[in-house]
Amino acid sequence: MLGQEPVALGQESAEAPPSPSSGESVGGGASLPRIAAVELRGQAPEGGVEGLLPLLALRVGEPLTDRAVRETLRNLHASGQVATARVDSRELGGGEVVVTVSLRPHRLVRGIRFEGIDAENEEISPEALSALLSLRPGQPLVGDALAQDARTLQDHLQGLGFPAARVEPRLDLAAQSLAGAEVSFVLETGPRATVGSLVFEGDLGPFAATELIEHLGVAPGEPVVEEAVADSAEALRVWLVDSGYRQARVEPPRRQIRYGRPSSVEGASVVVPSLAALSAPAPSVDLVYSLQLGPKFRLVVEGAEQEKLERRGLLSVLDGEGYDPALLVRTREQLVRWYQEKGHYDVLVAAEEERLQGPDAKEEVELRVMVEPGLRYELESFTVEGNEVIGDQRLQELVATSPPRRLVPGSGRLVSAVLQEDMTNLRSFYALEGFYQARVADPVITKDGQELRVAVEVEEGPQRRLAAVVITERRWLPPEAAGAEPGLPLEDLLGARWRESLPTVPGGPYHPQRVEESAELVRDRLRDAGYPWVQVSPRVTWIHDTLAEVELRLLRGPRALVGRVVLRGQQHTEEPVLRRFVDLQPGDPIARRRLLEVERSLARLGIFSRVDVRALPGEAGSTQRNVLVEVEEGRARRVSYGLGYDSDDGIRGLLGYSHKNLWGRALSLQLDLRASERDERYRILLSQPYLGRWDVPVNYTLFRFDEDRESFRQQSRGFRTEAFRELPRGRRVALVYDYRRIDLEDVQGSLAAIDPQDREIQINSLIPSLLVDRRDDPFDPTRGWSTALQLQYAFPVLGADAQFLKAFVQQTAYLDLERYGVLAASLRVGAIEPLGSGRDAAEGLNPVPIGERFFAGGRTSHRAFERDLLGIDGVTRIATEEGGGVRLLPRGGNALLLLNLEARFPLTAALGGTAFLDIGNVWADWRDLDLDQIRYGLGAGIRYRSPIGPIRLEAGWNLDRQPGEGSVEFHLTFGNPF
């Protein structure tokens, strides 16, 4: 607490009679007094006085100005820590003053409690109720936020069916600080209302009331939940539509509350309970639904399988939204397009509706769809004639209609809707290129047997071009005007090289859209430079019919620059850590894009549940505006666990603990225990998002891995340090130092096959890597590609034995076939070169530790083989006689080549299928790589798209089975193979 003794900044103030000058009008006259000292008086805020000092614009030795006073008051209020602030001064003589800043801090919310809740009711758990509040721990308690949150909670409880619910807010000052407060909400829910009678008005047709009730989503005796009651009418309407009554209407229910006594439903009246009724037994609510069924609709499809068309979503008249005559038109268009995509260009589809008299004398509507597919055609050619300026190849790139092309879905088919879109694209292209009189005629389609030819006639006409493009600037005030800021030179903002990237360049084509795009790009450029109110007005002057000059007239307006950065809301995170990721300095331009980058930078730390960065209103006539960074810290500690099954590892489990913000420095600590029938993995991971003064994230890992392989059991212990950097366009570079000690146990096979030096070994490695990821989704991609490059150099330092160089490359690619699925491909290539004494190893011995060699076979590599059992007998795997058969043991190798081709296609909404071809092998040396030793496998499977990723069940067939190998391998696992 500041209390009676002020905190003084600068020299001690001398004894002098006080001469206060309060508020925002301090100083004045021709000669402003200078500040000799600054004192802070009042109660210390929760975070201490140190956090307020950077917010003071009053500086010892500087003049005392009105602007400095206003900026100080504005900064203090923006911090969220100060409720009221006052600035006073007293004269010392000699033109010097002592400035006193009197403060009363905001009360900060230290914690939030709920009393009177039912622990067994998840709907009113502390977590669910906290999500409804505007108050957050660490935030200031301002205005009537406490009362508003109490009303919000009360409305929520009443919406859950507690009509007598009451919420009383309480504020308890924390004993350790008057500035902190514990907030409590005392809940009195009262009896919960239940659904009473369900009444239906109108013609129910063939339905009994009991049948309708089953589809409401509410039932007599259940608690009244406002959301469920509001949705019940729509749920019933959707069911009636699906039952054939496609014009059915169900009005929202009318309600009547009963308190322990019967009552009749009367129109739309709602009985308001009295105070006495609030303490009565649990009330019940009668719901009255008004129905209008309308005619029943029946769909008849002729010439095609109706069930097949329904599965493919080609019958819009069956959509759950009801019926409109326009749906018949849409259904016809969908069917025509679908059949034409199959090659039936001349398909005939007729759709009509007919009103009939039903057996119960009620009107019915029959929707009839008749399909005649016709012959199957193939598009032999697509040609454009009459073009002179624009070449054929450029025009072909603008159209989707084309003769058959490999790996191009839809090529070789003529689809009327696609052809019409192509014509629109061609006409738009010519217009944007300045051919204002260009004419693209309707396509001429000719048939030759079962081949189609399309010819398009083009008349280009004259082309409009730009003679000059200039950017001129006007000013609100002349540069010499008092207070005017001259700003940056225009050439620095809009340099010649940047102007060349505009859609309008001298000698280029003219179109009004190009001019407007250029104006918008100039606006964005100036906004990024800190001119949020910039105006750009295009002006076009015609030299003659085909030559124009464009002037972009620019009015910048006042510039917005960062004054101070005010932090608010952090409870545990240290302020210096937060500021380094905000990375806004005084004088930086304020642009919305830059503020969004700050938000993303803070969100990537993973410790904040909410981040809001915005510029605050500034001083009139000033270019500087303070930036408020408001954060809300999320839950830092988390326990995770899981249980699963994998065909390679068997039953497996996970137990983990993590802390996202260790010691308030944005450090992340994670402890993992992963165990399966074959493996055990223990890991302690410490992640920090910075390295010293560099924004380079670093991960430190202490680990122990126990792996049970076919021919040995391996125990690895060590630590790993990784520094990485995320770069634009999906690039990631990393450098890893890895130390591990490897012990082999339960070695099977001859000692000549498992090298003795591999039993106990230490490895020091430096591992640089590069990842370029252009996929649309890292977990279940449908388009794009990725490239991974990794180099490992193992060197004999600090007792390490191994010395080798290891390179690995993986390239993936994905082609989206839209409704047909996805084509996926992966190519993996690896090579290891022994170094030092390993070069002279005896023949047949591999100097590379077995745990560092390449293995293949299993669910993520070659699926026609068991885990690690892909290899060459006697070289990279061992074949031994056992029990009258052959047993294979993996040995691994120094060279890997693996190619996977996979088609992923949809079956139902969440279920899909796969068909794959896996090719590859493992060799003892990269110089021995022989394509004649490639092993092949074909396979198929099904995929379930779960909310957390695909679950796969696949079977791979060995196409050239050898002794000891199975003919088919089954794999059940989670995630994609690549």
XYZ file of C-alpha atoms in Angstrom, residues 197-677:
481
model
C -49.428 -32.946 -21.084
C -48.513 -32.895 -24.774
C -51.474 -31.760 -26.853
C -51.776 -31.655 -30.655
C -54.217 -29.422 -32.528
C -55.180 -29.799 -36.164
C -55.564 -32.732 -38.544
C -53.178 -35.481 -37.422
C -53.846 -37.572 -40.516
C -52.837 -41.216 -40.052
C -50.741 -40.506 -36.981
C -51.663 -41.174 -33.375
C -50.608 -38.661 -30.743
C -48.335 -41.249 -29.123
C -46.461 -41.680 -32.417
C -45.926 -37.920 -32.766
C -44.654 -37.640 -29.188
C -41.845 -40.095 -29.967
C -40.330 -37.572 -32.404
C -40.590 -34.384 -30.346
C -37.462 -34.887 -28.290
C -39.436 -34.103 -25.113
C -41.711 -36.416 -23.129
C -44.069 -36.124 -20.165
C -42.236 -36.253 -16.868
C -38.918 -35.044 -18.275
C -37.346 -31.779 -17.052
C -38.339 -28.715 -19.051
C -35.286 -27.476 -20.945
C -35.970 -24.348 -22.971
C -33.647 -25.328 -25.783
C -35.252 -28.763 -26.140
C -38.766 -27.296 -26.036
C -37.840 -24.699 -28.668
C -36.363 -27.407 -30.937
C -39.195 -29.906 -30.466
C -41.518 -28.389 -33.074
C -38.764 -28.384 -35.707
C -37.799 -31.970 -34.852
C -41.388 -33.083 -35.387
C -41.657 -31.134 -38.657
C -38.481 -32.750 -40.037
C -39.848 -36.203 -39.204
C -43.149 -35.426 -40.907
C -41.240 -34.204 -43.984
C -39.223 -37.424 -44.041
C -42.493 -39.342 -43.725
C -43.731 -37.836 -46.992
C -45.619 -34.772 -45.738
C -43.156 -32.392 -47.292
C -45.230 -29.253 -46.733
C -45.996 -29.981 -43.093
C -45.921 -27.097 -40.624
C -45.598 -27.308 -36.842
C -45.953 -24.118 -34.822
C -43.818 -23.547 -31.697
C -45.702 -24.913 -28.701
C -47.925 -22.823 -26.502
C -47.309 -23.381 -22.786
C -49.268 -23.412 -19.570
C -47.701 -23.903 -16.151
C -49.573 -25.956 -13.539
C -48.714 -25.982 -9.827
C -50.085 -29.205 -8.411
C -53.604 -28.793 -9.731
C -55.187 -29.734 -13.060
C -55.960 -27.046 -15.582
C -57.162 -26.905 -19.134
C -55.119 -25.448 -21.947
C -56.505 -22.093 -22.981
C -55.274 -20.615 -26.240
C -51.852 -19.022 -25.986
C -52.185 -18.006 -22.366
C -49.297 -18.430 -19.933
C -50.070 -18.540 -16.229
C -47.571 -16.463 -14.210
C -46.879 -18.163 -10.853
C -47.535 -16.295 -7.633
C -44.994 -16.061 -4.831
C -46.832 -18.769 -2.947
C -46.700 -21.013 -5.975
C -42.944 -20.681 -6.151
C -42.606 -22.695 -2.951
C -45.189 -25.265 -4.078
C -44.258 -28.742 -5.368
C -42.509 -29.006 -8.730
C -44.633 -27.423 -11.456
C -45.485 -29.079 -14.751
C -45.766 -27.427 -18.163
C -48.367 -28.420 -20.730
C -47.228 -28.004 -24.347
C -49.699 -27.495 -27.196
C -48.551 -28.042 -30.796
C -50.533 -26.822 -33.803
C -50.067 -29.017 -36.927
C -50.808 -28.598 -40.614
C -49.864 -31.770 -42.486
C -50.729 -30.803 -46.054
C -50.748 -33.393 -48.853
C -48.547 -36.468 -48.791
C -45.831 -36.590 -51.426
C -44.695 -39.718 -53.220
C -41.594 -39.967 -55.424
C -41.484 -42.261 -58.452
C -38.297 -42.700 -60.499
C -38.443 -44.378 -63.895
C -35.421 -45.499 -65.894
C -32.972 -45.514 -62.966
C -32.433 -47.077 -59.524
C -34.067 -44.704 -57.051
C -32.109 -46.080 -54.077
C -28.789 -45.517 -55.873
C -29.721 -41.929 -56.746
C -30.771 -41.267 -53.153
C -27.440 -42.547 -51.788
C -25.571 -40.162 -54.084
C -27.699 -37.197 -52.980
C -29.065 -36.576 -56.498
C -32.729 -36.257 -55.525
C -33.080 -32.790 -54.012
C -36.826 -33.255 -53.684
C -36.045 -35.573 -50.769
C -34.068 -32.973 -48.860
C -35.252 -32.593 -45.285
C -36.076 -28.891 -45.689
C -39.496 -29.574 -47.229
C -40.756 -29.122 -50.753
C -40.771 -26.357 -53.320
C -41.419 -26.739 -57.086
C -37.923 -25.358 -57.675
C -36.551 -28.562 -56.133
C -37.788 -30.520 -59.150
C -35.806 -28.216 -61.426
C -32.737 -28.656 -59.239
C -33.181 -32.440 -59.237
C -33.285 -32.473 -63.025
C -30.094 -30.367 -63.239
C -28.308 -32.662 -60.777
C -29.254 -35.801 -62.691
C -28.293 -34.338 -66.072
C -24.890 -33.335 -64.753
C -24.286 -36.688 -63.071
C -25.173 -38.729 -66.173
C -23.127 -36.445 -68.425
C -20.130 -36.921 -66.121
C -20.576 -40.626 -66.842
C -20.478 -39.941 -70.582
C -24.233 -39.878 -71.324
C -24.285 -36.469 -72.965
C -27.741 -36.905 -74.543
C -29.395 -37.933 -71.300
C -33.068 -36.955 -71.053
C -34.484 -36.166 -67.622
C -38.071 -35.096 -67.145
C -39.478 -34.064 -63.781
C -43.089 -33.218 -63.041
C -45.630 -33.238 -60.244
C -49.185 -34.585 -60.372
C -51.913 -34.135 -57.800
C -54.003 -37.249 -57.110
C -56.837 -38.327 -54.892
C -55.619 -40.748 -52.229
C -57.491 -43.835 -50.981
C -58.752 -41.887 -47.950
C -60.089 -39.102 -50.206
C -57.195 -36.877 -49.226
C -55.003 -35.129 -51.747
C -51.629 -36.655 -52.572
C -48.831 -35.348 -54.784
C -46.817 -37.678 -56.989
C -43.378 -36.445 -58.001
C -42.304 -38.261 -61.148
C -38.727 -38.328 -62.424
C -38.091 -40.073 -65.769
C -34.538 -40.804 -66.960
C -33.301 -41.938 -70.387
C -29.476 -42.118 -70.256
C -28.886 -42.573 -73.994
C -25.542 -43.495 -75.565
C -22.161 -43.057 -73.898
C -19.892 -40.490 -75.618
C -16.274 -39.421 -75.262
C -15.041 -35.900 -75.951
C -12.499 -36.144 -78.765
C -11.545 -32.452 -79.102
C -12.149 -28.952 -77.767
C -10.949 -26.174 -80.057
C -11.058 -22.370 -80.056
C -11.056 -20.621 -83.433
C -10.571 -17.004 -84.428
C -8.216 -16.001 -81.616
C -5.171 -14.044 -82.721
C -3.715 -12.185 -79.722
C -4.395 -14.802 -77.044
C -2.769 -18.154 -77.787
C -4.528 -21.520 -77.806
C -2.587 -22.854 -74.830
C -3.544 -19.895 -72.645
C -7.209 -20.330 -73.499
C -7.109 -24.087 -72.875
C -5.878 -23.383 -69.340
C -9.070 -21.417 -68.650
C -11.520 -24.221 -69.402
C -12.260 -27.463 -67.576
C -13.748 -29.172 -70.640
C -11.039 -31.190 -72.353
C -10.304 -34.491 -74.116
C -9.198 -37.397 -71.885
C -6.136 -36.564 -69.742
C -4.436 -38.870 -67.289
C -5.084 -38.225 -63.605
C -7.534 -35.398 -64.422
C -11.019 -36.224 -63.074
C -13.856 -35.414 -65.462
C -11.681 -35.048 -68.551
C -13.013 -36.704 -71.708
C -16.629 -35.986 -70.708
C -18.845 -33.212 -71.993
C -21.024 -31.708 -69.272
C -23.382 -28.902 -70.252
C -23.106 -27.070 -66.916
C -19.285 -27.199 -67.001
C -19.229 -26.063 -70.627
C -21.426 -23.095 -69.745
C -19.046 -22.152 -66.917
C -16.136 -22.399 -69.369
C -17.819 -19.962 -71.721
C -18.364 -17.534 -68.852
C -14.673 -17.838 -67.920
C -13.556 -17.121 -71.479
C -15.788 -14.053 -71.802
C -14.631 -12.724 -68.411
C -10.999 -13.330 -69.318
C -11.249 -11.381 -72.567
C -12.988 -8.523 -70.774
C -10.258 -8.363 -68.086
C -7.605 -8.398 -70.816
C -9.106 -5.222 -72.289
C -10.994 -6.729 -75.249
C -14.120 -4.727 -74.572
C -15.795 -5.764 -77.849
C -14.774 -9.420 -77.736
C -17.431 -11.963 -78.650
C -17.287 -15.584 -77.577
C -19.967 -17.450 -79.516
C -21.960 -20.330 -78.138
C -20.083 -23.606 -78.621
C -20.832 -25.800 -81.636
C -21.088 -29.493 -80.751
C -20.761 -32.156 -83.447
C -21.076 -35.926 -83.146
C -19.083 -38.549 -84.997
C -20.311 -41.961 -83.929
C -19.793 -41.960 -80.167
C -17.239 -39.137 -80.254
C -17.973 -35.480 -79.583
C -16.182 -32.396 -80.843
C -16.631 -28.897 -79.441
C -15.656 -25.770 -81.383
C -15.822 -22.217 -80.018
C -15.649 -19.191 -82.317
C -13.960 -16.057 -80.909
C -13.876 -12.507 -82.277
C -11.348 -10.602 -80.205
C -11.768 -7.062 -81.545
C -9.662 -4.115 -80.339
C -7.843 -4.159 -77.002
C -7.809 -1.304 -74.523
C -4.463 -0.628 -72.874
C -2.973 1.694 -70.288
C -0.719 4.495 -71.452
C 0.254 5.527 -67.905
C -0.544 4.746 -64.277
C 0.280 7.443 -61.724
C -0.308 7.758 -57.994
C -0.777 11.291 -56.719
C -1.239 12.481 -53.164
C -3.302 15.171 -51.522
C -3.042 16.331 -47.912
C -5.590 17.454 -45.364
C -3.141 20.026 -44.005
C -0.019 21.529 -45.515
C 3.190 19.965 -44.133
C 4.174 23.177 -42.427
C 0.893 23.403 -40.471
C 1.282 23.173 -36.708
C 0.936 19.604 -35.468
C 0.847 18.100 -38.965
C 2.879 14.949 -39.448
C 4.609 14.788 -42.841
C 4.625 10.972 -42.828
C 6.792 8.631 -44.835
C 7.857 9.482 -48.386
C 5.403 8.046 -50.878
C 8.203 6.411 -52.836
C 9.211 4.423 -49.734
C 5.661 3.138 -49.315
C 4.831 2.529 -52.975
C 8.155 1.851 -54.652
C 8.593 1.228 -58.363
C 9.109 -2.514 -57.909
C 5.953 -2.811 -55.822
C 3.918 -0.847 -58.367
C 4.922 -3.341 -61.045
C 2.960 -6.006 -59.152
C -0.322 -4.083 -59.493
C -3.006 -5.324 -61.921
C -2.648 -1.960 -63.712
C 0.763 -1.289 -65.270
C 1.718 0.914 -68.233
C 1.260 -1.044 -71.440
C -1.009 -3.568 -69.759
C -4.713 -4.217 -70.398
C -7.411 -1.906 -69.060
C -10.548 -2.975 -67.231
C -12.455 -1.170 -64.447
C -12.055 -4.195 -62.162
C -8.268 -4.038 -62.538
C -8.340 -0.372 -61.590
C -10.404 -1.035 -58.467
C -8.157 -3.967 -57.466
C -5.128 -1.694 -57.759
C -6.831 0.960 -55.623
C -7.624 -1.649 -52.951
C -4.025 -2.907 -52.952
C -2.796 0.653 -52.423
C -5.278 1.041 -49.548
C -4.016 -2.176 -47.932
C -0.409 -1.063 -48.349
C -1.070 2.250 -46.610
C -3.156 0.647 -43.864
C -0.252 -1.678 -43.103
C 1.984 1.407 -42.837
C -0.292 2.866 -40.154
C -2.811 4.932 -42.150
C -6.173 3.363 -41.180
C -8.299 6.118 -42.772
C -6.557 6.221 -46.149
C -8.693 7.054 -49.182
C -7.844 6.116 -52.776
C -9.967 7.453 -55.632
C -9.328 6.182 -59.181
C -9.645 8.559 -62.113
C -9.523 7.422 -65.758
C -8.696 9.743 -68.673
C -9.108 8.458 -72.235
C -6.520 9.522 -74.815
C -8.562 7.754 -77.470
C -10.891 4.743 -77.612
C -8.222 2.144 -76.833
C -5.690 4.064 -74.722
C -6.287 5.293 -71.155
C -4.411 6.992 -68.348
C -5.194 5.979 -64.767
C -4.599 8.230 -61.795
C -4.937 6.878 -58.269
C -5.523 9.914 -56.072
C -4.379 9.255 -52.551
C -5.403 10.916 -49.298
C -3.559 9.335 -46.393
C -5.266 10.883 -43.412
C -3.649 10.875 -39.962
C -1.192 8.147 -39.145
C -1.648 5.741 -36.216
C 1.503 4.742 -34.357
C 1.986 2.674 -31.230
C 2.334 4.845 -28.137
C 2.415 2.324 -25.305
C 1.405 -1.303 -25.007
C -0.920 -1.885 -22.050
C -1.236 -5.456 -20.742
C -4.306 -6.660 -18.928
C -5.614 -9.945 -17.565
C -2.462 -11.978 -16.937
C -2.466 -13.641 -13.543
C 0.497 -15.989 -13.556
C 2.358 -15.117 -16.751
C 5.285 -12.784 -16.151
C 4.981 -9.453 -17.919
C 8.417 -9.597 -19.672
C 7.456 -12.977 -21.187
C 4.182 -11.565 -22.437
C 5.804 -8.451 -23.900
C 8.401 -10.365 -25.909
C 5.630 -12.134 -27.831
C 3.588 -8.969 -28.266
C 6.602 -7.472 -30.079
C 5.090 -4.013 -30.564
C 7.383 -1.061 -29.963
C 6.544 2.645 -29.574
C 6.505 4.211 -33.012
C 5.507 1.039 -34.866
C 2.629 1.552 -37.322
C -0.734 0.266 -36.135
C -2.338 -1.976 -38.725
C -5.153 -4.456 -38.201
C -3.060 -7.143 -39.870
C -0.211 -6.537 -37.429
C -2.564 -6.693 -34.437
C -3.923 -10.008 -35.708
C -0.363 -11.328 -35.967
C 0.162 -10.421 -32.305
C -3.042 -12.289 -31.393
C -1.883 -15.367 -33.305
C 1.571 -15.194 -31.705
C 0.065 -15.194 -28.215
C -2.496 -17.872 -29.084
C 0.270 -20.197 -30.325
C 1.718 -20.277 -26.803
C -1.266 -22.399 -25.795
C -1.638 -20.775 -22.367
C -4.412 -18.266 -23.083
C -8.061 -19.148 -23.611
C -8.775 -15.671 -25.004
C -6.602 -12.990 -26.606
C -7.818 -9.565 -27.704
C -5.476 -6.932 -29.159
C -6.896 -3.552 -30.123
C -5.897 0.076 -30.503
C -7.398 2.488 -27.970
C -8.743 5.947 -28.875
C -5.938 8.480 -29.028
C -5.419 12.136 -28.262
C -7.045 14.460 -30.791
C -4.407 15.616 -33.248
C -1.869 13.024 -32.071
C -0.575 10.157 -34.199
C 0.084 7.919 -31.204
C -2.479 5.455 -29.887
C -2.053 3.022 -27.066
C -2.528 -0.678 -27.809
C -4.407 -2.808 -25.277
C -3.472 -6.481 -25.067
C -6.113 -8.286 -23.016
C -5.605 -11.965 -22.260
C -7.370 -14.629 -20.278
C -5.284 -17.512 -19.026
C -6.660 -20.984 -19.606
C -6.310 -24.040 -17.434
C -2.600 -24.697 -17.077
C -2.643 -28.210 -15.627
C -4.115 -31.176 -17.427
C -4.170 -34.936 -16.914
C -4.675 -37.162 -19.955
C -5.246 -40.881 -20.299
C -6.409 -43.291 -22.937
C -6.757 -46.929 -23.920
C -6.627 -48.408 -27.406
C -5.664 -51.287 -29.624
C -3.271 -51.596 -32.524
C -2.604 -54.667 -34.662
C 1.170 -54.130 -34.384
C 1.407 -53.221 -30.691
C -1.697 -54.898 -29.252
C -3.490 -53.251 -26.334
C -1.915 -49.933 -25.440
C -2.527 -47.214 -22.886
C -1.512 -43.634 -22.211
C -1.154 -41.657 -19.000
C 0.083 -38.088 -19.090
C 0.380 -34.885 -17.104
C 1.096 -31.440 -18.519
C 1.589 -27.910 -17.231
C 1.302 -25.228 -19.902
C 2.728 -22.235 -18.029
C 5.434 -23.338 -15.648
C 6.580 -20.557 -13.254
C 4.642 -18.051 -15.367
C 7.319 -18.114 -18.089
C 5.286 -19.882 -20.809
C 7.291 -23.053 -20.257
C 5.433 -26.287 -20.962
C 6.159 -29.422 -18.943
C 4.809 -32.765 -20.116
C 5.174 -36.210 -18.540
C 4.097 -39.201 -20.642
C 3.802 -42.899 -19.979
C 2.828 -44.981 -23.013
C 2.694 -48.749 -22.692
C 1.600 -51.529 -25.007
C 2.064 -55.284 -25.205
